Tab-separated table of C-alpha atoms in Angstrom:
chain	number	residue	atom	x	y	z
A	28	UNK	CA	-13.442	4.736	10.737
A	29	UNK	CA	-14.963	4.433	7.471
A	30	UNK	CA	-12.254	4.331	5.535
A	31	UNK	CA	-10.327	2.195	7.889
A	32	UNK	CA	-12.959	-0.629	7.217
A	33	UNK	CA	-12.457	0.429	4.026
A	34	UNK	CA	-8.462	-0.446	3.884
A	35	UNK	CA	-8.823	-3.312	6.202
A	36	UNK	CA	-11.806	-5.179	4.015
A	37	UNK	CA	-9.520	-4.808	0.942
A	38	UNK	CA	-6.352	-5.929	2.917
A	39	UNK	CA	-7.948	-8.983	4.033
A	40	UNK	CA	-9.554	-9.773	0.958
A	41	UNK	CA	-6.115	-9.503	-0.506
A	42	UNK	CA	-4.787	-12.064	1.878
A	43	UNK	CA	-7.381	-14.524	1.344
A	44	UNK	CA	-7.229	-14.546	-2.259
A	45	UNK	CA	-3.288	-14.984	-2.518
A	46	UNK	CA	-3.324	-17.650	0.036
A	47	UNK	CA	-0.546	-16.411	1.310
A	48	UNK	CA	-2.078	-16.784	4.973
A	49	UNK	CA	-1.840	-20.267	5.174
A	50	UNK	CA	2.044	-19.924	4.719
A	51	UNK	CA	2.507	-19.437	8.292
A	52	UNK	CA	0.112	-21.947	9.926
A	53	UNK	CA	1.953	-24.459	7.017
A	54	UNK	CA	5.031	-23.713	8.576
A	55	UNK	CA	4.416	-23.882	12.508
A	56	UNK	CA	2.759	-27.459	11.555
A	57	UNK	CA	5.633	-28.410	9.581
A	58	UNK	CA	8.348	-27.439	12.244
A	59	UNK	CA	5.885	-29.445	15.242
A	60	UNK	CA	6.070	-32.599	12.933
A	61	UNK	CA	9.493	-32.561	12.161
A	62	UNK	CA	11.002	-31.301	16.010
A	63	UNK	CA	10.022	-34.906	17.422
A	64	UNK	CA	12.343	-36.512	14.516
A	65	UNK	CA	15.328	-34.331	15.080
A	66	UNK	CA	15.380	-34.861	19.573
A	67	UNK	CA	13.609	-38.423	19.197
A	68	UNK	CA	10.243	-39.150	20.740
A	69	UNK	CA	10.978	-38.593	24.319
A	70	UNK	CA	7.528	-37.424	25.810
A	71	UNK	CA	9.021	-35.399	28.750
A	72	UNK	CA	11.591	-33.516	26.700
A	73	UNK	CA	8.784	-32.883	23.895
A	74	UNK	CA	7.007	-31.950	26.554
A	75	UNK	CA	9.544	-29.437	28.155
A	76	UNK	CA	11.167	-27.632	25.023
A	77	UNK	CA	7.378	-27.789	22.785
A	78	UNK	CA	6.390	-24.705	24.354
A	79	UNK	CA	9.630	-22.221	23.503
A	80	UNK	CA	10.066	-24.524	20.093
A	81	UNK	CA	6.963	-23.568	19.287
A	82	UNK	CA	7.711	-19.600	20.491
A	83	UNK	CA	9.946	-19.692	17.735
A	84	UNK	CA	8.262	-20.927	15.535
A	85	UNK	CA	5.687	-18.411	15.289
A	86	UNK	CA	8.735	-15.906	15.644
A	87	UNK	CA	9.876	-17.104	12.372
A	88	UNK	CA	6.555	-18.027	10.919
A	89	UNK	CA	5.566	-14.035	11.385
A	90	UNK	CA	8.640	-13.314	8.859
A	91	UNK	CA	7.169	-15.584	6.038
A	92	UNK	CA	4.681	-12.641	4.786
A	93	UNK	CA	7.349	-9.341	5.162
A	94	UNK	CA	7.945	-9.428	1.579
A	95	UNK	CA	4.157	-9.127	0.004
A	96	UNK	CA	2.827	-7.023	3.013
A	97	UNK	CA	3.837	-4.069	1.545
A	98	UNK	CA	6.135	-3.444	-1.166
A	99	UNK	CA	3.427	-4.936	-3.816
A	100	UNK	CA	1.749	-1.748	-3.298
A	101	UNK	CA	4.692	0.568	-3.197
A	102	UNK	CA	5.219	-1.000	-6.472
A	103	UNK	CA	1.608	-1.015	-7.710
A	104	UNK	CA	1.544	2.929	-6.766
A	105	UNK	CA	-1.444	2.102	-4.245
A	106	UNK	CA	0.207	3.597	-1.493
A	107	UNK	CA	0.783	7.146	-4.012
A	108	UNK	CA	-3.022	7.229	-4.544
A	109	UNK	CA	-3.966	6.896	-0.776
A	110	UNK	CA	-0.982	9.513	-0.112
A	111	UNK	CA	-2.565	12.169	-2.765
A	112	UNK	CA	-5.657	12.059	-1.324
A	113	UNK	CA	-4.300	13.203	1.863
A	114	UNK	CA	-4.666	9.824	3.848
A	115	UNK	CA	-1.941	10.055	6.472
A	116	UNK	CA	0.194	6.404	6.178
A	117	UNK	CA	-0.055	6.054	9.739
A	118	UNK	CA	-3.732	5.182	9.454
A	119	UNK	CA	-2.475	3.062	6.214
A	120	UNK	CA	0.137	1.159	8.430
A	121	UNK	CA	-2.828	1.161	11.463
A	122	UNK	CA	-5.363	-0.274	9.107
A	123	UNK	CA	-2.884	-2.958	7.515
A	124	UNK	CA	-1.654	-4.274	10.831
A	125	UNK	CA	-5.198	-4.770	12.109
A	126	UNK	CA	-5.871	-6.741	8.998
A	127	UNK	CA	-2.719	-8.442	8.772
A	128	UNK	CA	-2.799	-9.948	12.622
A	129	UNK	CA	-6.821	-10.790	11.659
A	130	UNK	CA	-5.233	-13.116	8.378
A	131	UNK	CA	-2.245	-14.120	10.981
A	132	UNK	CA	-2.913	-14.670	14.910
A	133	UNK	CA	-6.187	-16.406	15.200
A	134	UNK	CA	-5.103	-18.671	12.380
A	135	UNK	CA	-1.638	-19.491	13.757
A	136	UNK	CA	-3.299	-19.713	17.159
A	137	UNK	CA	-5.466	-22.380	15.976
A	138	UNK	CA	-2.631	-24.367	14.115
A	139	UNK	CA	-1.112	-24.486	17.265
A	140	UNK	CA	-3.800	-26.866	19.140
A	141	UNK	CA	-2.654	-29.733	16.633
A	142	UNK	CA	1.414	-29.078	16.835
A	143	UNK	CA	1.561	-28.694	20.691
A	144	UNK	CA	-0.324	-32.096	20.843
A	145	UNK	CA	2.506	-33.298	18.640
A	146	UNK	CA	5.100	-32.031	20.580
A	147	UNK	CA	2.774	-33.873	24.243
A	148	UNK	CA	2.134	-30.391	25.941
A	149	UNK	CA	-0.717	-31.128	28.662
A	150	UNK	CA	-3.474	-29.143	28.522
A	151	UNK	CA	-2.631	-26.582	31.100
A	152	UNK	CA	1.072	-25.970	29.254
A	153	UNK	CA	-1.665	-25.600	25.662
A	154	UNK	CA	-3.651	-23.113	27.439
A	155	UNK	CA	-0.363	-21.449	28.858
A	156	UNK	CA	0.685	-21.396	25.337
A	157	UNK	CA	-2.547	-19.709	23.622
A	158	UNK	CA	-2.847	-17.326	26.042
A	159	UNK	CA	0.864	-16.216	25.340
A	160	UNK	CA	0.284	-16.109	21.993
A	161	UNK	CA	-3.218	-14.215	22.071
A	162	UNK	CA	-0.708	-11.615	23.696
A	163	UNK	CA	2.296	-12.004	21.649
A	164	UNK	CA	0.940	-12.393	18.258
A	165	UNK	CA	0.161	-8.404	17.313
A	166	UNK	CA	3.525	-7.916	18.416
A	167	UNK	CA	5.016	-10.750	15.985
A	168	UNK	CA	2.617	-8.624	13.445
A	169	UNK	CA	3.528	-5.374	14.056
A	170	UNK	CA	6.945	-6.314	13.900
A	171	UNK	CA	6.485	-8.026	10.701
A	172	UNK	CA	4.655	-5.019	9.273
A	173	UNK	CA	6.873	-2.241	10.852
A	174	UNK	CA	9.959	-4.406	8.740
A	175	UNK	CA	7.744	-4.627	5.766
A	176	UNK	CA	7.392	-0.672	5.677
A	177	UNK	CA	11.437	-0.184	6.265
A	178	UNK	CA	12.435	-2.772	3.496
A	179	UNK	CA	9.532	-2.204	0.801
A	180	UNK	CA	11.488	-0.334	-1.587
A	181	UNK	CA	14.548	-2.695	-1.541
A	182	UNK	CA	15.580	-5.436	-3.727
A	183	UNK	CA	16.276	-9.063	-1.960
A	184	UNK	CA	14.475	-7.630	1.344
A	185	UNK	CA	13.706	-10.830	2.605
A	186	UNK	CA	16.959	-11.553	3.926
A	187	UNK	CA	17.426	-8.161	5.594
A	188	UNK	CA	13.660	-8.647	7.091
A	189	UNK	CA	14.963	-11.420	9.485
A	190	UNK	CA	17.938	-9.441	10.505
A	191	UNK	CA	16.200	-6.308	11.223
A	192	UNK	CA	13.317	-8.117	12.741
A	193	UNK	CA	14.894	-10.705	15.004
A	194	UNK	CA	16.966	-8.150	17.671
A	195	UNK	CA	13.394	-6.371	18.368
A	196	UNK	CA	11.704	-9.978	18.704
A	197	UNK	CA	14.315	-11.186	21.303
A	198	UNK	CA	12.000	-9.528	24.469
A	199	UNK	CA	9.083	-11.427	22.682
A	200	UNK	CA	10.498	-14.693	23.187
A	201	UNK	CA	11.820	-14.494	26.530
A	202	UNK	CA	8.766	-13.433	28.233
A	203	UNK	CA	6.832	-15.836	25.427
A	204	UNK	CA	8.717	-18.922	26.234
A	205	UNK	CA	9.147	-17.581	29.966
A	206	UNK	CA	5.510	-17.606	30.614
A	207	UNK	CA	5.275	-21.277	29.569
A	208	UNK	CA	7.396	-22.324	32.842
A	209	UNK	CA	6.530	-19.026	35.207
A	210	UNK	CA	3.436	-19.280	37.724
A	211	UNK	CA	3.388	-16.258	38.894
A	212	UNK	CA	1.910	-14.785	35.688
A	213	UNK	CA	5.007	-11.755	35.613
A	214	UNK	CA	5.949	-13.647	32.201
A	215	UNK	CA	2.667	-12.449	31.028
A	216	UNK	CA	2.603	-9.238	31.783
A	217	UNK	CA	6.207	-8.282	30.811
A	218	UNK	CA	4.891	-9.881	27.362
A	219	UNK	CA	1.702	-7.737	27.184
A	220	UNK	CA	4.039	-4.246	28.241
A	221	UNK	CA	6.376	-5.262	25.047
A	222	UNK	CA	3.478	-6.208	22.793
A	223	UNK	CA	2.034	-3.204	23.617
A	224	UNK	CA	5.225	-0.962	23.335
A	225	UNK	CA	5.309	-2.941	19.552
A	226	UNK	CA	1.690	-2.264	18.621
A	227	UNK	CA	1.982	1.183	19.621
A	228	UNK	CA	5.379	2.625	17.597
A	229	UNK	CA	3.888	0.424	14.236
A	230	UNK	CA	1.658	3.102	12.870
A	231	UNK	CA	4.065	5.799	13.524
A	232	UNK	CA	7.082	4.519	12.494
A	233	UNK	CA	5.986	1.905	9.738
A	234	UNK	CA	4.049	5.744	8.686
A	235	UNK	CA	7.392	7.763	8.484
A	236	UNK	CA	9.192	4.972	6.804
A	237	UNK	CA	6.958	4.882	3.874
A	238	UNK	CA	7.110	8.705	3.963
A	239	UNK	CA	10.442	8.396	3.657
A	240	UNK	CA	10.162	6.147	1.088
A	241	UNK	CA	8.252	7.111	-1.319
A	242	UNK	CA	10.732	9.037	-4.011
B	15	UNK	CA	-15.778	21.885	-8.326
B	16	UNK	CA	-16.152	25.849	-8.895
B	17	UNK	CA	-13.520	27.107	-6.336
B	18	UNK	CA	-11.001	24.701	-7.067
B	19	UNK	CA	-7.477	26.222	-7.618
B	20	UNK	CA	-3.517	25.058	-8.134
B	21	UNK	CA	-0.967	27.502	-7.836
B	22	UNK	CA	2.877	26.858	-8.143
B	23	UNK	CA	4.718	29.902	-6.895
B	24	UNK	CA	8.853	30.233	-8.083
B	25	UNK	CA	8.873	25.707	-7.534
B	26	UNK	CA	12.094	24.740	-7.806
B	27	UNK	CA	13.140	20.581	-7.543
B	28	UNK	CA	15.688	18.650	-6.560
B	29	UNK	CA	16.108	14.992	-7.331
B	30	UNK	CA	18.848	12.791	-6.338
B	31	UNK	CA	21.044	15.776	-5.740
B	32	UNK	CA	20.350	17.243	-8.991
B	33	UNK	CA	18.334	20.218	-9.398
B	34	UNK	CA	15.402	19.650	-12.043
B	35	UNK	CA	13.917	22.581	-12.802
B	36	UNK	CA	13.689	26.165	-11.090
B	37	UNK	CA	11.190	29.089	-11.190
B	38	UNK	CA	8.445	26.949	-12.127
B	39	UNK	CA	5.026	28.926	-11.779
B	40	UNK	CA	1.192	28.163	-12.583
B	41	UNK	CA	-1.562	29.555	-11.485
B	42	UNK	CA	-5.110	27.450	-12.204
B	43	UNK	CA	-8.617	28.163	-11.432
B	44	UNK	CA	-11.609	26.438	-12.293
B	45	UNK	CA	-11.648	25.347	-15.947
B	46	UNK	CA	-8.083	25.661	-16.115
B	47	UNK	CA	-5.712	23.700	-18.227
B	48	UNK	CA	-1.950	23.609	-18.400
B	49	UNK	CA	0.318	21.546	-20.575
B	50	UNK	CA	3.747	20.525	-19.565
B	51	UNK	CA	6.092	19.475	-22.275
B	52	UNK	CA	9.620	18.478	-22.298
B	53	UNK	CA	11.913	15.646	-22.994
B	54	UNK	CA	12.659	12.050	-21.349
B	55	UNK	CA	13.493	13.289	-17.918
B	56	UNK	CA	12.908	16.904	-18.308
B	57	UNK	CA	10.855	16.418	-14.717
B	58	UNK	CA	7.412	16.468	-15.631
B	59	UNK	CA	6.584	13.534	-14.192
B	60	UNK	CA	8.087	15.033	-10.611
B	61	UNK	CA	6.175	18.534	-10.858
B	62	UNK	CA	2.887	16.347	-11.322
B	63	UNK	CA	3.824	14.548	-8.227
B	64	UNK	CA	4.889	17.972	-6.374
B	65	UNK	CA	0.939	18.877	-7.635
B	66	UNK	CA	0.048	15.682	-6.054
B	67	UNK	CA	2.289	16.203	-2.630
B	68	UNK	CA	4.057	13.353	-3.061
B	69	UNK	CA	7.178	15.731	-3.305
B	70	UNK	CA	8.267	18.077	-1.291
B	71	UNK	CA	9.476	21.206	-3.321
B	72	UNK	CA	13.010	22.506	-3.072
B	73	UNK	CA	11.972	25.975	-3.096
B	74	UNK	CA	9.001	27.597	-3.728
B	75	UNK	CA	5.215	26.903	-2.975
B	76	UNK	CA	2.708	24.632	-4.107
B	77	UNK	CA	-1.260	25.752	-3.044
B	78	UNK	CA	-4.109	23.465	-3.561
B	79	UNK	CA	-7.810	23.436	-3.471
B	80	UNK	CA	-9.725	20.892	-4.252
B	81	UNK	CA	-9.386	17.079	-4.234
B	82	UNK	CA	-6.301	15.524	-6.110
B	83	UNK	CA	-6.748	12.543	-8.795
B	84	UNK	CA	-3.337	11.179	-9.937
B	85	UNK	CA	-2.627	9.631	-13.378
B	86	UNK	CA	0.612	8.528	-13.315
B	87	UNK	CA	2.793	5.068	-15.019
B	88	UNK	CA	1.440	2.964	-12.073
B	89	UNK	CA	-1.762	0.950	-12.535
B	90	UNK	CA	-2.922	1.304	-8.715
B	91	UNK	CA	-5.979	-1.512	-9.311
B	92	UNK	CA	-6.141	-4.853	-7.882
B	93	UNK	CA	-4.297	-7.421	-10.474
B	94	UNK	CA	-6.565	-10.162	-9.239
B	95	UNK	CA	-9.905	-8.274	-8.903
B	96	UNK	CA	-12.539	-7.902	-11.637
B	97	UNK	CA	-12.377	-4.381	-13.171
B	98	UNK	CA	-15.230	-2.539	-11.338
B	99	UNK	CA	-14.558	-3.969	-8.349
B	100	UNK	CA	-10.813	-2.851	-8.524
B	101	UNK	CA	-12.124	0.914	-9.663
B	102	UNK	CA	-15.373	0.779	-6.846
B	103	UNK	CA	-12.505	0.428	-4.152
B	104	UNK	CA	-11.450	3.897	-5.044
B	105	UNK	CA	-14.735	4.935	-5.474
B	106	UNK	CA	-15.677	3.663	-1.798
B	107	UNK	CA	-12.519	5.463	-1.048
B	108	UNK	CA	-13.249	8.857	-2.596
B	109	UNK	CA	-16.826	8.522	-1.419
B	110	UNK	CA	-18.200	8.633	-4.767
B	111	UNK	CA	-21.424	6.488	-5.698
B	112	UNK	CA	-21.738	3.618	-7.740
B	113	UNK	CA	-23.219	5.536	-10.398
B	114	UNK	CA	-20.294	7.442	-10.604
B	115	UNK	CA	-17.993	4.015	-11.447
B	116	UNK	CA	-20.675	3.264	-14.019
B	117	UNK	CA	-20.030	6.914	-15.650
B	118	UNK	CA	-16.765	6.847	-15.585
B	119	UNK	CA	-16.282	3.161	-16.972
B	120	UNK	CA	-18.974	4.013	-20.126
B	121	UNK	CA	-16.884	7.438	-20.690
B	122	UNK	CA	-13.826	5.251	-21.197
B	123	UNK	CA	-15.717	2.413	-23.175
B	124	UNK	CA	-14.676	0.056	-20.310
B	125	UNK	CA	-18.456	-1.173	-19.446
B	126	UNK	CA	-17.986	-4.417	-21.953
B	127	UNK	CA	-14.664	-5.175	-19.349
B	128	UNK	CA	-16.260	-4.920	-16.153
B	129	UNK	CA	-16.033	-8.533	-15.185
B	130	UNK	CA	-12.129	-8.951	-16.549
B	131	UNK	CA	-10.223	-9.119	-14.268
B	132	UNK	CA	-7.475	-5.965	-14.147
B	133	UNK	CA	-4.303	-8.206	-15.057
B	134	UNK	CA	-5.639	-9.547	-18.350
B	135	UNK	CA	-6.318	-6.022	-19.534
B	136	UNK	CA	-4.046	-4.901	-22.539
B	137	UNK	CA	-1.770	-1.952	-22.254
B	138	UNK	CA	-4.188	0.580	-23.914
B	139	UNK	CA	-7.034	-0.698	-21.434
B	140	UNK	CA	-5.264	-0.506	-18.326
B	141	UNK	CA	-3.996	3.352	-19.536
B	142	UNK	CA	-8.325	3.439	-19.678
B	143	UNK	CA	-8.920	1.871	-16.600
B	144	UNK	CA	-6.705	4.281	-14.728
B	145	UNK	CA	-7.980	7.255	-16.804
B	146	UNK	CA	-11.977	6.088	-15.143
B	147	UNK	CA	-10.251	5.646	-11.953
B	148	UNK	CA	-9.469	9.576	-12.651
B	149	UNK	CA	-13.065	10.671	-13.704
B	150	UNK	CA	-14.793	8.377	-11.138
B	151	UNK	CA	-13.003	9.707	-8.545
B	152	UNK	CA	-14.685	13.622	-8.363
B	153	UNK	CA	-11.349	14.749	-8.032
B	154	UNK	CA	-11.144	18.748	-8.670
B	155	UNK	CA	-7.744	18.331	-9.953
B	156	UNK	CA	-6.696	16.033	-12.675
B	157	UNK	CA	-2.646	15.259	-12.890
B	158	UNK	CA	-2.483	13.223	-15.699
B	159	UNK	CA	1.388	11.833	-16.749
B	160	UNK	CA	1.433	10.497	-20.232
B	161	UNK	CA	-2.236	10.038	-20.216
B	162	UNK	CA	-2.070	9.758	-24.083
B	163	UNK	CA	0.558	6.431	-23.859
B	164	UNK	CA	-0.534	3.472	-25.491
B	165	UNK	CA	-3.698	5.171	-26.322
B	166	UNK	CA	-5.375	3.971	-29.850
B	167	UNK	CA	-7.073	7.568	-31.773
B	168	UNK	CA	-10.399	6.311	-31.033
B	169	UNK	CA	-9.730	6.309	-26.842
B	170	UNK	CA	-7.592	9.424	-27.367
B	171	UNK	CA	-10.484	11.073	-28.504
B	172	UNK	CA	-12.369	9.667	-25.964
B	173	UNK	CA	-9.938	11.191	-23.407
B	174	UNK	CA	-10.407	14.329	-25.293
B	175	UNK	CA	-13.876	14.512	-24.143
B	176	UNK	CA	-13.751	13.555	-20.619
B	177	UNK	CA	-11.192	16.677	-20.265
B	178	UNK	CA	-13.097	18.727	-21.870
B	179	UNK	CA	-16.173	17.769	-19.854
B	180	UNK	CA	-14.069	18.054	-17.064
B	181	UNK	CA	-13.175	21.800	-17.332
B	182	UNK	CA	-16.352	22.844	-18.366
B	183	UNK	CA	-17.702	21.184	-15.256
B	184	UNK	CA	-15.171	23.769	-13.484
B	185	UNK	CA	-11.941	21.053	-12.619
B	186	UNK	CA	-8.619	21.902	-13.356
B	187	UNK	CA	-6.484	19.775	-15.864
B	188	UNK	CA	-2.786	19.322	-15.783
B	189	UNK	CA	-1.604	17.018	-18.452
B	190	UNK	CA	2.361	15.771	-19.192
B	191	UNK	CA	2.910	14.956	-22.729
B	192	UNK	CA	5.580	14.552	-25.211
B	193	UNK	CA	3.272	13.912	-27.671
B	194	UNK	CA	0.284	16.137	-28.917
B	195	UNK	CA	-2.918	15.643	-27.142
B	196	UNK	CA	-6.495	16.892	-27.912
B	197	UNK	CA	-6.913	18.744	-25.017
B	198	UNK	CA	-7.397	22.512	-24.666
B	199	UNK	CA	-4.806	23.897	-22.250
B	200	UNK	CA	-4.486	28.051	-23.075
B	201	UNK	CA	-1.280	27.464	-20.256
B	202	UNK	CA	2.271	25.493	-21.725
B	203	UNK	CA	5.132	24.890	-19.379
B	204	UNK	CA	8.153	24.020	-21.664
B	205	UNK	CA	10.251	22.300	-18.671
B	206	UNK	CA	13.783	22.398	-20.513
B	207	UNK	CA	13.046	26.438	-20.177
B	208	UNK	CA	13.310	26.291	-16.425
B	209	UNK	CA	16.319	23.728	-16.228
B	210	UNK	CA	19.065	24.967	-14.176
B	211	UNK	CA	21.853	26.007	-16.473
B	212	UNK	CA	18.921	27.685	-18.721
B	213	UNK	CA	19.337	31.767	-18.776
């Protein structure tokens, strides 16, 4: 527990200081300004496509940090240290991903208030929205993370992030965007079973790939 | 640290298909030393990190214990953190007291550096930095690659000491070189001697 505060205070700090956190609440705004220019300011359509429009958003906004989530300490030989002192990587993946949704959900959760009143959601289709979110976002980091782990000791992983990434987000944004039209709240809980099932495999796969990594 | 021990039994290794060394063996109890020598690529570097368990070895057995402080090309601190924040991370880490940090940074002549932050150190400070990273940590067992590189005489000799200080405390030293360091080690491992197509 200790030393998972430990990993998780210096993670976060991390984040903070590169600023790299803001990247993806940058981006979600940017895309909510510039979707009303593209289909024209029709409030009803806005109104119908803002919520899945803004599903993928996040979806790609979550693949903005793959590239410095990890690999800068493969590189920097932090991950070595923590292996030689017998720390198992799955409570170094564990740690990271709590930190990393910390620095990425409730910040992208609360860029989304101003860009779904860009895009005229009501206020029911907003709270539909967080809710989804609150669920789906440590999914979108795990995933992020668990991509992070596979690619850190490649060059130009960036572009191989997104295709590894997107196949396993596809059940993310079904049930995402689904639960913006669906009443009967299955959406939701067909979201929560894969965010779960995402959450869960992180720390033991992201672990083995950086086992297998390390050379 | 008494009861600390490192013991290599018959370690063979195999990197990127191609075997390394073979029939490596060391056997290190408290206040032992052991120097590995070799050339460029001779695999020191990869029987410090089979010391470490950061390798798996081919063949053979590697038996530690004791804790493990590495020393190897790669920096491990926080580029954008002051310096003894970077090293009381590892510290926290390693459950060693701020006292320790403090030791460790004045036995490396760091203490005037403690506010600068780790990416504008020079070369020859960052080799120091890593090198109180080492002696802060409590670490039983010292694996220290190159710990000589970049190294001016007057923080040689101050590595020197800490080793020495080191063994007589009971740790256990194992230092790559392929230049001469003033450290005691009564153990040598020539690596090119245990290369594969060696008799």
């Amino acid at each position: 527990m200790r030393l998972l505060w430990l990993l998780i205070r210096r993670d976060l700090r991390l984040a903070w200081a590169s600023g790299g956190m803001w990247l993806p609440v940058a981006f979600l705004l940017l895309v909510a300004s510039l979707f009303p220019f593209a289909v024209g300011p029709d409030a009803a359509l806005l109104a119908r496509t803002g919520g899945g429009m803004l599903w993928i958003a996040a979806l790609l906004a979550s693949l903005l940090p793959v590239d410095r989530l990890v690999a800068p300490d493969v590189q920097a030989g932090v991950l070595d240290q923590l292996a030689a002192r017998g720390i198992g990587e799955e409570w170094i993946v564990l740690a990271r991903l709590l930190a990393h949704w910390i620095g990425f959900g409730p910040p992208l959760m609360l860029a989304t208030v101003p860009a779904a009143t860009l895009l005229k959601l009501d206020a029911a289709a907003m709270a539909r929205l967080e809710l989804g979110l609150l669920i789906g976002t440590p999914a979108l980091a795990a995933l992020g993370l668990l991509v992070a782990t596979l690619t850190a000791g490649l060059r130009s992983s960036g572009a191989l992030a997104g295709l590894l990434a997107l196949p396993l987000a596809v059940p993310l944004l079904i049930f995402g965007a689904g639960t913006m039209s669906d009443g009967s709240g299955a959406a939701f809980k067909f979201l929560a079973a894969a965010s779960l099932l995402l959450v869960a495999i992180t720390p033991f796969a992201g672990g083995a790939a950086l086992r297998a990594g390390r050379d | 640290m008494t009861g600390a021990a490192l013991r290599l039994d018959d370690v063979a290794c195999v990197r990127g298909g191609r075997m390394l060394f073979r029939g490596v063996s060391l056997s290190l109890t408290s206040g032992g030393g052991a120097m590995l020598t070799g050339a460029n690529g001779a695999g020191k570097s990869s029987l410090l990190r089979l010391c470490a368990g950061l390798l798996p070895a081919f063949s053979g057995s590697v038996v530690r214990s004791g804790g493990v402080a590495l020393c190897d090309e790669k920096l491990a601190l926080d580029n954008e953190a002051p310096l003894h924040r970077a090293l009381s991370f590892w510290a926290a880490i390693d459950r060693a007291d701020a006292a320790q940090v403090d030791a460790a940074m004045d036995a490396m002549a760091l203490t005037p550096l403690a506010e600068v932050p780790v990416r504008m150190l020079s070369t020859g400070q960052r080799k120091r930095a890593m090198l109180a990273r080492i002696i802060a940590s409590g670490a039983a067992i010292w694996l220290l690659d190159e710990p000589g590189n970049g190294l001016d005489t007057v923080s040689l000799d101050l590595l020197g000491q800490a080793v020495g200080r080191h063994l007589s405390a009971g740790g256990i030293v194992v230092a790559a070189s392929h230049q001469p360091l003033p450290i005691v080690a009564p153990v040598t491992i020539h690596l090119p001697d245990h290369q594969a197509d060696a008799a």
